[in-house]
Amino acid sequence: MSLTLDSRRLARFQNWADRYTSDQRFAGLSVLIRQHGKEVCYAQSGVRDLKAGAAFDRNTVARIYSMTKPITSLILLMLVEEGLLHLDAPLSRFLPAFSDMRALRPGAVDLSQTEPCVTPTLHHLLTHRSGLSYPFNPGVLPEAMAEQDLLFKPTAGTLAEQCDVLAELPLAFSPGRRWEYSVGIDVIGRVIEVVTCQALDQVFRERVLDPLGMGDTGFSVSDGTLDRFASLYTPLAGDAMDLNAAANGDSSLRLFDAAANSPFRRTTCFSGGGGLVGTIDDYMSFAECLRNRGQGLISPSTADFMMSNHLLGDIASLGPASFAEQPMDGIGFGIGGAVVIDPARSRVPSSIGDFSWGGMASTFFWVDRVHDVSVVFFTQLSPSSSYPARAELKALVHGALM
């Protein structure tokens, strides 16, 4: 049964937001909530840059990092609908460099200890079961990726070049054996380029950003939006991209990426796994597209398929050792995003079927199709493991359902 969000209880969001900024945990933040397609709550607090002092408002342009993944995934499903590919196709069909794959043997301690394995499929990549990884995960492959800085950063050459370097490394495990958060959806971005014969930024613009009116979203920050681009902060004394680290710096808000000098000002690598910047209203347009079961970009049937659990159980049952943007118990995974399958086991108030994902700058979104709600949260603090804001957001929303 769908419940209604109570306006008096939604007023709690402003106090919650103000506590986070007054305590210097976030420099600034904004929260946007819609129910039945209508805006029912917007709260903002703090600033987009501590030095400049401009408000972190709904026109602020922010790094959404891994919240790019669901958009890339939706575009791939568009190509599936057009009969241009299917999800069980091997990656090597589109990127021959990934032929003759090898995976690290169980218990391997260096890159030489490998065995032949099957080539991951597109479905493996989309659901993080491909054997690829991220540099910030533990293990032999992540260490090798870290040495080569294989994170598909904005200025890391081109998407094609990054994929070619990645293809020279073995997989962390044979595809399908485990769940491990990875650059797999970055590689999906390159598959999209090959299939469409277009650069990924152009595909995004033509297929999603323009149709949904997401005019302030893209892979780089233009001169025209620079004055609205937020700076990125970290509570860490070291690398803000160490997503498994806890807050331990001398300052809760150390400047890590200033807006004016950000690599997003000179993007060459279009990262389908984490390369977009944009505004909260723009991203809400995408969240609403999912709530509306594709909104014409993909069919309602395909949207339901995307937001269904594609794992045999929850993520925890697949033995992950990797970082994830949210709990793994009671949480399954769809095409490019997490799916709640057991709210009690996740220990976070949720609805069965909630589809969500977040980004390493602590941004987060989810679509609740039981109560017909879309929620988008923006801030700019890395790593996203610093504070329990996402769980608190879900509790606040469910506390307002009357």
mmCIF file of C-alpha atoms in Angstrom:
data_model
loop_
_atom_site.group_PDB
_atom_site.id
_atom_site.type_symbol
_atom_site.label_atom_id
_atom_site.label_comp_id
_atom_site.label_asym_id
_atom_site.label_seq_id
_atom_site.Cartn_x
_atom_site.Cartn_y
_atom_site.Cartn_z
ATOM 1 C CA MET A 1 0.000 0.000 0.000
ATOM 2 C CA SER A 2 1.326 3.423 -0.969
ATOM 3 C CA LEU A 3 1.580 5.889 1.924
ATOM 4 C CA THR A 4 1.721 9.681 1.711
ATOM 5 C CA LEU A 5 4.720 11.776 2.743
ATOM 6 C CA ASP A 6 3.664 14.095 5.561
ATOM 7 C CA SER A 7 4.795 17.710 5.097
ATOM 8 C CA ARG A 8 5.342 18.292 8.827
ATOM 9 C CA ARG A 9 7.635 15.296 9.096
ATOM 10 C CA LEU A 10 9.468 16.256 5.922
ATOM 11 C CA ALA A 11 10.415 19.491 7.712
ATOM 12 C CA ARG A 12 12.906 17.358 9.670
ATOM 13 C CA PHE A 13 15.151 17.356 6.609
ATOM 14 C CA GLN A 14 16.170 20.978 7.093
ATOM 15 C CA ASN A 15 17.302 20.394 10.677
ATOM 16 C CA TRP A 16 19.158 17.263 9.580
ATOM 17 C CA ALA A 17 20.904 19.178 6.770
ATOM 18 C CA ASP A 18 21.827 22.091 9.030
ATOM 19 C CA ARG A 19 23.382 19.755 11.597
ATOM 20 C CA TYR A 20 25.669 18.250 8.973
ATOM 21 C CA THR A 21 26.934 21.637 7.798
ATOM 22 C CA SER A 22 27.125 23.330 11.210
ATOM 23 C CA ASP A 23 29.185 20.388 12.473
ATOM 24 C CA GLN A 24 31.524 20.857 9.477
ATOM 25 C CA ARG A 25 30.917 17.337 8.195
ATOM 26 C CA PHE A 26 29.673 18.582 4.820
ATOM 27 C CA ALA A 27 30.500 21.990 3.375
ATOM 28 C CA GLY A 28 27.107 22.026 1.681
ATOM 29 C CA LEU A 29 24.310 19.704 0.662
ATOM 30 C CA SER A 30 20.882 19.533 -0.920
ATOM 31 C CA VAL A 31 18.026 17.013 -0.824
ATOM 32 C CA LEU A 32 15.170 16.795 -3.335
ATOM 33 C CA ILE A 33 12.129 14.534 -2.940
ATOM 34 C CA ARG A 34 9.204 13.912 -5.263
ATOM 35 C CA GLN A 35 6.137 11.757 -4.726
ATOM 36 C CA HIS A 36 3.702 10.904 -7.508
ATOM 37 C CA GLY A 37 5.841 13.170 -9.703
ATOM 38 C CA LYS A 38 5.325 16.274 -7.537
ATOM 39 C CA GLU A 39 8.018 17.975 -5.486
ATOM 40 C CA VAL A 40 7.210 17.498 -1.799
ATOM 41 C CA CYS A 41 10.502 18.512 -0.186
ATOM 42 C CA TYR A 42 13.622 20.459 -1.000
ATOM 43 C CA ALA A 43 16.232 21.309 1.623
ATOM 44 C CA GLN A 44 19.663 22.857 1.291
ATOM 45 C CA SER A 45 22.349 23.945 3.693
ATOM 46 C CA GLY A 46 25.890 25.240 3.595
ATOM 47 C CA VAL A 47 28.054 26.351 0.700
ATOM 48 C CA ARG A 48 29.507 24.958 -2.496
ATOM 49 C CA ASP A 49 32.938 26.380 -1.650
ATOM 50 C CA LEU A 50 34.099 27.347 1.836
ATOM 51 C CA LYS A 51 36.260 30.184 0.577
ATOM 52 C CA ALA A 52 33.835 31.729 -1.923
ATOM 53 C CA GLY A 53 30.806 31.212 0.311
ATOM 54 C CA ALA A 54 28.161 30.762 -2.407
ATOM 55 C CA ALA A 55 25.188 28.693 -1.270
ATOM 56 C CA PHE A 56 24.960 24.994 -2.127
ATOM 57 C CA ASP A 57 21.665 25.499 -3.936
ATOM 58 C CA ARG A 58 19.753 23.532 -6.537
ATOM 59 C CA ASN A 59 21.760 25.157 -9.350
ATOM 60 C CA THR A 60 25.047 23.872 -7.923
ATOM 61 C CA VAL A 61 26.985 21.621 -10.327
ATOM 62 C CA ALA A 62 28.434 18.620 -8.512
ATOM 63 C CA ARG A 63 30.506 15.516 -9.279
ATOM 64 C CA ILE A 64 28.112 12.576 -9.299
ATOM 65 C CA TYR A 65 30.845 9.995 -9.908
ATOM 66 C CA SER A 66 29.334 6.469 -9.716
ATOM 67 C CA MET A 67 25.771 7.731 -10.082
ATOM 68 C CA THR A 68 26.822 7.840 -13.747
ATOM 69 C CA LYS A 69 26.620 4.013 -13.785
ATOM 70 C CA PRO A 70 22.801 3.672 -13.931
ATOM 71 C CA ILE A 71 22.656 6.113 -16.860
ATOM 72 C CA THR A 72 25.302 4.184 -18.803
ATOM 73 C CA SER A 73 23.436 0.980 -18.025
ATOM 74 C CA LEU A 74 20.155 2.407 -19.290
ATOM 75 C CA ILE A 75 21.828 3.428 -22.560
ATOM 76 C CA LEU A 76 23.133 -0.103 -23.043
ATOM 77 C CA LEU A 77 19.589 -1.411 -22.550
ATOM 78 C CA MET A 78 18.457 0.975 -25.292
ATOM 79 C CA LEU A 79 20.883 -0.791 -27.619
ATOM 80 C CA VAL A 80 19.547 -4.160 -26.440
ATOM 81 C CA GLU A 81 16.012 -3.023 -27.312
ATOM 82 C CA GLU A 82 17.229 -2.031 -30.772
ATOM 83 C CA GLY A 83 18.641 -5.523 -31.364
ATOM 84 C CA LEU A 84 22.230 -4.268 -31.604
ATOM 85 C CA LEU A 85 23.533 -6.599 -28.875
ATOM 86 C CA HIS A 86 22.419 -8.972 -26.121
ATOM 87 C CA LEU A 87 23.552 -9.226 -22.510
ATOM 88 C CA ASP A 88 25.086 -12.705 -22.766
ATOM 89 C CA ALA A 89 27.415 -11.542 -25.553
ATOM 90 C CA PRO A 90 31.113 -11.867 -24.610
ATOM 91 C CA LEU A 91 32.971 -8.606 -24.158
ATOM 92 C CA SER A 92 35.539 -9.717 -26.764
ATOM 93 C CA ARG A 93 32.891 -9.482 -29.486
ATOM 94 C CA PHE A 94 33.108 -5.689 -29.176
ATOM 95 C CA LEU A 95 36.578 -5.237 -27.662
ATOM 96 C CA PRO A 96 38.922 -7.905 -29.111
ATOM 97 C CA ALA A 97 41.658 -6.959 -26.616
ATOM 98 C CA PHE A 98 39.641 -8.897 -24.028
ATOM 99 C CA SER A 99 39.988 -12.214 -25.879
ATOM 100 C CA ASP A 100 41.878 -15.176 -24.374
ATOM 101 C CA MET A 101 41.227 -14.044 -20.811
ATOM 102 C CA ARG A 102 43.047 -15.298 -17.739
ATOM 103 C CA ALA A 103 42.075 -14.987 -14.077
ATOM 104 C CA LEU A 104 44.137 -15.065 -10.919
ATOM 105 C CA ARG A 105 44.126 -18.490 -9.298
ATOM 106 C CA PRO A 106 42.424 -18.638 -5.862
ATOM 107 C CA GLY A 107 44.976 -17.538 -3.290
ATOM 108 C CA ALA A 108 47.290 -15.934 -5.874
ATOM 109 C CA VAL A 109 49.871 -13.561 -4.431
ATOM 110 C CA ASP A 110 51.131 -12.043 -7.695
ATOM 111 C CA LEU A 111 49.976 -11.409 -11.262
ATOM 112 C CA SER A 112 51.832 -14.422 -12.667
ATOM 113 C CA GLN A 113 49.604 -16.932 -10.868
ATOM 114 C CA THR A 114 46.773 -17.200 -13.369
ATOM 115 C CA GLU A 115 44.611 -19.755 -15.133
ATOM 116 C CA PRO A 116 42.542 -19.589 -18.346
ATOM 117 C CA CYS A 117 38.944 -18.420 -17.920
ATOM 118 C CA VAL A 118 35.929 -17.487 -19.985
ATOM 119 C CA THR A 119 35.548 -13.959 -21.280
ATOM 120 C CA PRO A 120 33.104 -11.920 -19.157
ATOM 121 C CA THR A 121 29.763 -11.140 -20.725
ATOM 122 C CA LEU A 122 28.090 -7.745 -20.830
ATOM 123 C CA HIS A 123 25.786 -8.980 -18.079
ATOM 124 C CA HIS A 124 28.782 -9.840 -15.895
ATOM 125 C CA LEU A 125 30.097 -6.305 -16.376
ATOM 126 C CA LEU A 126 26.773 -4.618 -15.590
ATOM 127 C CA THR A 127 26.287 -6.629 -12.402
ATOM 128 C CA HIS A 128 29.907 -6.445 -11.118
ATOM 129 C CA ARG A 129 30.549 -10.182 -11.520
ATOM 130 C CA SER A 130 33.089 -9.856 -14.348
ATOM 131 C CA GLY A 131 36.322 -10.353 -12.398
ATOM 132 C CA LEU A 132 37.341 -6.740 -12.980
ATOM 133 C CA SER A 133 37.989 -4.555 -9.945
ATOM 134 C CA TYR A 134 38.850 -1.053 -8.711
ATOM 135 C CA PRO A 135 42.234 0.209 -7.453
ATOM 136 C CA PHE A 136 40.782 0.896 -3.990
ATOM 137 C CA ASN A 137 39.665 -2.722 -3.447
ATOM 138 C CA PRO A 138 41.914 -5.171 -1.569
ATOM 139 C CA GLY A 139 43.823 -7.790 -3.557
ATOM 140 C CA VAL A 140 46.470 -8.469 -6.190
ATOM 141 C CA LEU A 141 44.575 -7.034 -9.169
ATOM 142 C CA PRO A 142 43.555 -3.790 -7.404
ATOM 143 C CA GLU A 143 47.195 -3.260 -6.395
ATOM 144 C CA ALA A 144 48.260 -3.592 -10.031
ATOM 145 C CA MET A 145 45.490 -1.223 -11.110
ATOM 146 C CA ALA A 146 46.582 1.295 -8.475
ATOM 147 C CA GLU A 147 50.177 1.168 -9.747
ATOM 148 C CA GLN A 148 48.908 2.121 -13.220
ATOM 149 C CA ASP A 149 46.309 4.569 -11.847
ATOM 150 C CA LEU A 150 43.562 2.686 -13.715
ATOM 151 C CA LEU A 151 40.570 4.638 -12.435
ATOM 152 C CA PHE A 152 39.292 6.109 -15.718
ATOM 153 C CA LYS A 153 39.931 9.642 -14.459
ATOM 154 C CA PRO A 154 38.805 12.644 -16.557
ATOM 155 C CA THR A 155 42.308 13.357 -17.871
ATOM 156 C CA ALA A 156 43.494 9.725 -18.221
ATOM 157 C CA GLY A 157 43.876 9.711 -21.998
ATOM 158 C CA THR A 158 40.844 8.284 -23.770
ATOM 159 C CA LEU A 159 38.303 5.646 -22.844
ATOM 160 C CA ALA A 160 39.688 3.345 -25.552
ATOM 161 C CA GLU A 161 43.241 3.737 -24.219
ATOM 162 C CA GLN A 162 42.215 2.959 -20.640
ATOM 163 C CA CYS A 163 40.375 -0.184 -21.770
ATOM 164 C CA ASP A 164 43.402 -1.373 -23.724
ATOM 165 C CA VAL A 165 45.622 -1.045 -20.638
ATOM 166 C CA LEU A 166 43.019 -2.829 -18.496
ATOM 167 C CA ALA A 167 42.825 -5.715 -20.974
ATOM 168 C CA GLU A 168 46.495 -6.499 -20.378
ATOM 169 C CA LEU A 169 45.785 -7.435 -16.752
ATOM 170 C CA PRO A 170 44.265 -10.717 -15.542
ATOM 171 C CA LEU A 171 40.854 -10.828 -13.907
ATOM 172 C CA ALA A 172 40.623 -11.046 -10.111
ATOM 173 C CA PHE A 173 38.485 -14.193 -10.441
ATOM 174 C CA SER A 174 36.714 -16.225 -13.085
ATOM 175 C CA PRO A 175 33.580 -14.356 -14.280
ATOM 176 C CA GLY A 176 30.459 -15.178 -12.309
ATOM 177 C CA ARG A 177 32.240 -16.534 -9.233
ATOM 178 C CA ARG A 178 31.937 -13.453 -7.028
ATOM 179 C CA TRP A 179 30.593 -9.915 -6.791
ATOM 180 C CA GLU A 180 33.255 -7.202 -6.786
ATOM 181 C CA TYR A 181 32.671 -3.520 -7.377
ATOM 182 C CA SER A 182 34.587 -2.645 -10.521
ATOM 183 C CA VAL A 183 35.310 -0.509 -13.574
ATOM 184 C CA GLY A 184 33.081 -2.871 -15.540
ATOM 185 C CA ILE A 185 30.572 -0.159 -16.397
ATOM 186 C CA ASP A 186 33.401 2.064 -17.652
ATOM 187 C CA VAL A 187 34.153 -0.760 -20.073
ATOM 188 C CA ILE A 188 30.447 -0.884 -20.959
ATOM 189 C CA GLY A 189 30.828 2.777 -21.935
ATOM 190 C CA ARG A 190 33.490 1.780 -24.446
ATOM 191 C CA VAL A 191 31.212 -0.987 -25.799
ATOM 192 C CA ILE A 192 28.561 1.694 -26.351
ATOM 193 C CA GLU A 193 31.077 3.780 -28.321
ATOM 194 C CA VAL A 194 31.993 0.822 -30.530
ATOM 195 C CA VAL A 195 28.387 -0.185 -31.217
ATOM 196 C CA THR A 196 27.137 3.358 -31.924
ATOM 197 C CA CYS A 197 30.319 4.616 -33.666
ATOM 198 C CA GLN A 198 30.052 7.749 -31.493
ATOM 199 C CA ALA A 199 31.990 9.204 -28.576
ATOM 200 C CA LEU A 200 30.287 8.440 -25.268
ATOM 201 C CA ASP A 201 29.620 12.092 -24.426
ATOM 202 C CA GLN A 202 27.715 12.470 -27.694
ATOM 203 C CA VAL A 203 25.702 9.289 -27.035
ATOM 204 C CA PHE A 204 24.765 10.534 -23.568
ATOM 205 C CA ARG A 205 23.686 13.904 -24.928
ATOM 206 C CA GLU A 206 21.550 12.503 -27.746
ATOM 207 C CA ARG A 207 19.980 9.545 -25.950
ATOM 208 C CA VAL A 208 19.428 10.705 -22.355
ATOM 209 C CA LEU A 209 20.566 14.189 -21.401
ATOM 210 C CA ASP A 210 18.734 16.156 -24.094
ATOM 211 C CA PRO A 211 15.550 14.031 -24.084
ATOM 212 C CA LEU A 212 15.254 14.420 -20.297
ATOM 213 C CA GLY A 213 16.186 18.119 -20.293
ATOM 214 C CA MET A 214 19.411 17.533 -18.324
ATOM 215 C CA GLY A 215 21.117 20.607 -19.775
ATOM 216 C CA ASP A 216 23.564 21.159 -16.908
ATOM 217 C CA THR A 217 24.870 17.572 -16.911
ATOM 218 C CA GLY A 218 27.879 16.336 -18.867
ATOM 219 C CA PHE A 219 31.398 14.940 -18.659
ATOM 220 C CA SER A 220 33.075 18.310 -18.214
ATOM 221 C CA VAL A 221 32.484 21.722 -16.647
ATOM 222 C CA SER A 222 32.122 24.518 -19.168
ATOM 223 C CA ASP A 223 33.161 28.135 -18.651
ATOM 224 C CA GLY A 224 29.473 28.985 -18.410
ATOM 225 C CA THR A 225 28.861 26.757 -15.393
ATOM 226 C CA LEU A 226 32.224 27.131 -13.614
ATOM 227 C CA ASP A 227 30.839 29.665 -11.141
ATOM 228 C CA ARG A 228 28.258 27.057 -10.050
ATOM 229 C CA PHE A 229 30.693 24.131 -9.776
ATOM 230 C CA ALA A 230 31.247 22.957 -6.188
ATOM 231 C CA SER A 231 34.622 22.139 -4.685
ATOM 232 C CA LEU A 232 35.305 18.646 -3.368
ATOM 233 C CA TYR A 233 36.357 18.105 0.258
ATOM 234 C CA THR A 234 37.621 15.187 2.326
ATOM 235 C CA PRO A 235 37.959 14.435 6.055
ATOM 236 C CA LEU A 236 41.031 12.304 5.328
ATOM 237 C CA ALA A 237 44.614 13.302 5.862
ATOM 238 C CA GLY A 238 45.531 11.219 2.808
ATOM 239 C CA ASP A 239 43.882 10.286 -0.467
ATOM 240 C CA ALA A 240 40.198 11.223 -0.718
ATOM 241 C CA MET A 241 39.771 8.401 -3.243
ATOM 242 C CA ASP A 242 40.569 5.787 -0.559
ATOM 243 C CA LEU A 243 36.927 4.840 -0.300
ATOM 244 C CA ASN A 244 37.436 2.319 2.494
ATOM 245 C CA ALA A 245 39.078 4.812 4.845
ATOM 246 C CA ALA A 246 37.356 6.344 7.852
ATOM 247 C CA ALA A 247 37.535 10.034 8.716
ATOM 248 C CA ASN A 248 40.933 10.594 10.343
ATOM 249 C CA GLY A 249 42.333 13.921 9.188
ATOM 250 C CA ASP A 250 43.154 17.008 11.231
ATOM 251 C CA SER A 251 40.355 18.874 9.466
ATOM 252 C CA SER A 252 36.865 17.567 8.743
ATOM 253 C CA LEU A 253 36.829 19.547 5.483
ATOM 254 C CA ARG A 254 40.164 19.530 3.672
ATOM 255 C CA LEU A 255 39.971 20.886 0.132
ATOM 256 C CA PHE A 256 40.775 18.077 -2.311
ATOM 257 C CA ASP A 257 39.599 19.304 -5.719
ATOM 258 C CA ALA A 258 39.031 23.024 -6.155
ATOM 259 C CA ALA A 259 36.407 23.902 -8.744
ATOM 260 C CA ALA A 260 38.616 26.210 -10.808
ATOM 261 C CA ASN A 261 41.461 23.683 -11.191
ATOM 262 C CA SER A 262 39.418 20.480 -11.346
ATOM 263 C CA PRO A 263 40.310 17.816 -13.943
ATOM 264 C CA PHE A 264 36.644 18.006 -14.966
ATOM 265 C CA ARG A 265 37.586 21.262 -16.686
ATOM 266 C CA ARG A 266 39.628 19.339 -19.297
ATOM 267 C CA THR A 267 38.006 15.926 -19.680
ATOM 268 C CA THR A 268 39.394 13.547 -22.301
ATOM 269 C CA CYS A 269 38.251 10.195 -20.846
ATOM 270 C CA PHE A 270 34.470 9.819 -20.799
ATOM 271 C CA SER A 271 33.942 7.548 -17.821
ATOM 272 C CA GLY A 272 30.640 5.696 -17.983
ATOM 273 C CA GLY A 273 31.361 4.466 -14.473
ATOM 274 C CA GLY A 274 31.937 7.820 -12.808
ATOM 275 C CA GLY A 275 32.477 10.769 -15.132
ATOM 276 C CA LEU A 276 29.376 12.963 -14.991
ATOM 277 C CA VAL A 277 28.856 16.299 -13.273
ATOM 278 C CA GLY A 278 25.450 17.945 -13.006
ATOM 279 C CA THR A 279 22.725 19.509 -10.878
ATOM 280 C CA ILE A 280 20.285 17.912 -8.467
ATOM 281 C CA ASP A 281 17.268 18.795 -10.627
ATOM 282 C CA ASP A 282 18.932 17.219 -13.655
ATOM 283 C CA TYR A 283 19.547 13.988 -11.797
ATOM 284 C CA MET A 284 16.006 14.007 -10.462
ATOM 285 C CA SER A 285 14.879 13.994 -14.103
ATOM 286 C CA PHE A 286 16.744 10.716 -14.534
ATOM 287 C CA ALA A 287 15.384 9.279 -11.267
ATOM 288 C CA GLU A 288 11.877 10.188 -12.384
ATOM 289 C CA CYS A 289 12.529 8.455 -15.714
ATOM 290 C CA LEU A 290 13.131 5.252 -13.764
ATOM 291 C CA ARG A 291 10.120 5.808 -11.492
ATOM 292 C CA ASN A 292 8.018 6.265 -14.627
ATOM 293 C CA ARG A 293 9.314 2.905 -15.922
ATOM 294 C CA GLY A 294 11.534 4.286 -18.670
ATOM 295 C CA GLN A 295 9.571 7.378 -19.682
ATOM 296 C CA GLY A 296 9.818 6.422 -23.341
ATOM 297 C CA LEU A 297 13.606 6.034 -23.353
ATOM 298 C CA ILE A 298 13.203 2.333 -22.669
ATOM 299 C CA SER A 299 10.003 0.310 -22.461
ATOM 300 C CA PRO A 300 8.253 -0.273 -19.103
ATOM 301 C CA SER A 301 9.114 -3.965 -19.422
ATOM 302 C CA THR A 302 12.814 -3.197 -19.899
ATOM 303 C CA ALA A 303 12.753 -0.704 -16.998
ATOM 304 C CA ASP A 304 11.288 -3.394 -14.730
ATOM 305 C CA PHE A 305 13.985 -5.790 -15.940
ATOM 306 C CA MET A 306 16.674 -3.197 -15.159
ATOM 307 C CA MET A 307 15.417 -2.630 -11.605
ATOM 308 C CA SER A 308 15.012 -6.322 -10.739
ATOM 309 C CA ASN A 309 17.564 -8.345 -8.784
ATOM 310 C CA HIS A 310 19.842 -10.172 -11.243
ATOM 311 C CA LEU A 311 21.758 -12.124 -8.576
ATOM 312 C CA LEU A 312 20.818 -15.534 -7.144
ATOM 313 C CA GLY A 313 20.566 -13.923 -3.707
ATOM 314 C CA ASP A 314 21.963 -10.818 -2.064
ATOM 315 C CA ILE A 315 25.402 -9.302 -2.684
ATOM 316 C CA ALA A 316 26.656 -10.618 0.661
ATOM 317 C CA SER A 317 26.033 -14.195 -0.470
ATOM 318 C CA LEU A 318 28.550 -13.761 -3.306
ATOM 319 C CA GLY A 319 31.470 -13.240 -0.936
ATOM 320 C CA PRO A 320 32.551 -9.713 -1.887
ATOM 321 C CA ALA A 321 35.779 -8.311 -0.511
ATOM 322 C CA SER A 322 35.315 -4.980 -2.268
ATOM 323 C CA PHE A 323 34.071 -1.570 -1.330
ATOM 324 C CA ALA A 324 30.379 -0.952 -2.008
ATOM 325 C CA GLU A 325 28.325 2.210 -1.835
ATOM 326 C CA GLN A 326 25.760 0.717 0.569
ATOM 327 C CA PRO A 327 24.995 -2.414 2.661
ATOM 328 C CA MET A 328 25.327 -5.849 1.045
ATOM 329 C CA ASP A 329 23.046 -7.872 3.340
ATOM 330 C CA GLY A 330 19.517 -8.000 1.973
ATOM 331 C CA ILE A 331 20.609 -6.044 -1.104
ATOM 332 C CA GLY A 332 20.612 -7.506 -4.607
ATOM 333 C CA PHE A 333 21.840 -5.918 -7.800
ATOM 334 C CA GLY A 334 20.069 -5.053 -11.027
ATOM 335 C CA ILE A 335 21.457 -3.552 -14.216
ATOM 336 C CA GLY A 336 23.751 -0.806 -12.928
ATOM 337 C CA GLY A 337 22.177 -0.303 -9.494
ATOM 338 C CA ALA A 338 21.301 -1.936 -6.173
ATOM 339 C CA VAL A 339 17.904 -3.491 -5.430
ATOM 340 C CA VAL A 340 16.474 -3.999 -1.931
ATOM 341 C CA ILE A 341 15.264 -7.582 -1.518
ATOM 342 C CA ASP A 342 15.024 -7.749 2.296
ATOM 343 C CA PRO A 343 14.810 -4.416 4.165
ATOM 344 C CA ALA A 344 15.200 -6.043 7.587
ATOM 345 C CA ARG A 345 18.471 -7.745 6.633
ATOM 346 C CA SER A 346 19.774 -4.464 5.181
ATOM 347 C CA ARG A 347 19.084 -2.803 8.563
ATOM 348 C CA VAL A 348 17.903 0.350 6.775
ATOM 349 C CA PRO A 349 14.214 1.334 6.452
ATOM 350 C CA SER A 350 13.385 0.594 2.814
ATOM 351 C CA SER A 351 10.778 -0.791 0.479
ATOM 352 C CA ILE A 352 11.250 -4.076 -1.326
ATOM 353 C CA GLY A 353 12.411 -3.215 -4.834
ATOM 354 C CA ASP A 354 14.036 0.132 -4.034
ATOM 355 C CA PHE A 355 16.539 0.842 -6.841
ATOM 356 C CA SER A 356 19.511 3.003 -5.936
ATOM 357 C CA TRP A 357 23.160 3.877 -6.198
ATOM 358 C CA GLY A 358 25.574 6.515 -4.938
ATOM 359 C CA GLY A 359 28.849 8.203 -5.759
ATOM 360 C CA MET A 360 32.173 8.575 -3.962
ATOM 361 C CA ALA A 361 31.489 12.263 -3.247
ATOM 362 C CA SER A 362 28.669 10.973 -0.954
ATOM 363 C CA THR A 363 25.845 11.659 -3.418
ATOM 364 C CA PHE A 364 22.945 9.184 -3.423
ATOM 365 C CA PHE A 365 19.602 8.492 -5.080
ATOM 366 C CA TRP A 366 16.856 5.939 -4.902
ATOM 367 C CA VAL A 367 13.519 5.200 -6.505
ATOM 368 C CA ASP A 368 10.807 3.659 -4.307
ATOM 369 C CA ARG A 369 8.110 2.252 -6.569
ATOM 370 C CA VAL A 370 5.986 1.001 -3.641
ATOM 371 C CA HIS A 371 5.355 4.536 -2.380
ATOM 372 C CA ASP A 372 5.974 6.236 -5.763
ATOM 373 C CA VAL A 373 8.876 8.307 -4.418
ATOM 374 C CA SER A 374 12.140 9.569 -5.937
ATOM 375 C CA VAL A 375 14.922 10.983 -3.743
ATOM 376 C CA VAL A 376 18.213 12.638 -4.765
ATOM 377 C CA PHE A 377 20.900 13.756 -2.313
ATOM 378 C CA PHE A 378 23.844 15.926 -3.368
ATOM 379 C CA THR A 379 26.967 16.926 -1.461
ATOM 380 C CA GLN A 380 30.725 16.915 -2.230
ATOM 381 C CA LEU A 381 32.682 14.918 0.317
ATOM 382 C CA SER A 382 34.912 11.927 -0.433
ATOM 383 C CA PRO A 383 35.000 9.136 0.597
ATOM 384 C CA SER A 384 31.329 8.248 0.788
ATOM 385 C CA SER A 385 32.046 5.983 3.758
ATOM 386 C CA SER A 386 32.729 9.016 5.966
ATOM 387 C CA TYR A 387 29.255 9.375 7.509
ATOM 388 C CA PRO A 388 25.989 7.346 7.605
ATOM 389 C CA ALA A 389 24.052 9.988 5.659
ATOM 390 C CA ARG A 390 22.454 7.531 3.240
ATOM 391 C CA ALA A 391 20.935 5.342 5.921
ATOM 392 C CA GLU A 392 19.745 8.443 7.754
ATOM 393 C CA LEU A 393 18.120 9.796 4.586
ATOM 394 C CA LYS A 394 16.145 6.607 4.064
ATOM 395 C CA ALA A 395 15.057 6.608 7.712
ATOM 396 C CA LEU A 396 13.915 10.229 7.438
ATOM 397 C CA VAL A 397 11.847 9.479 4.339
ATOM 398 C CA HIS A 398 10.243 6.380 5.808
ATOM 399 C CA GLY A 399 9.588 8.286 9.027
ATOM 400 C CA ALA A 400 7.578 10.783 6.991
ATOM 401 C CA LEU A 401 5.348 8.165 5.317
ATOM 402 C CA MET A 402 1.945 8.410 7.018
#
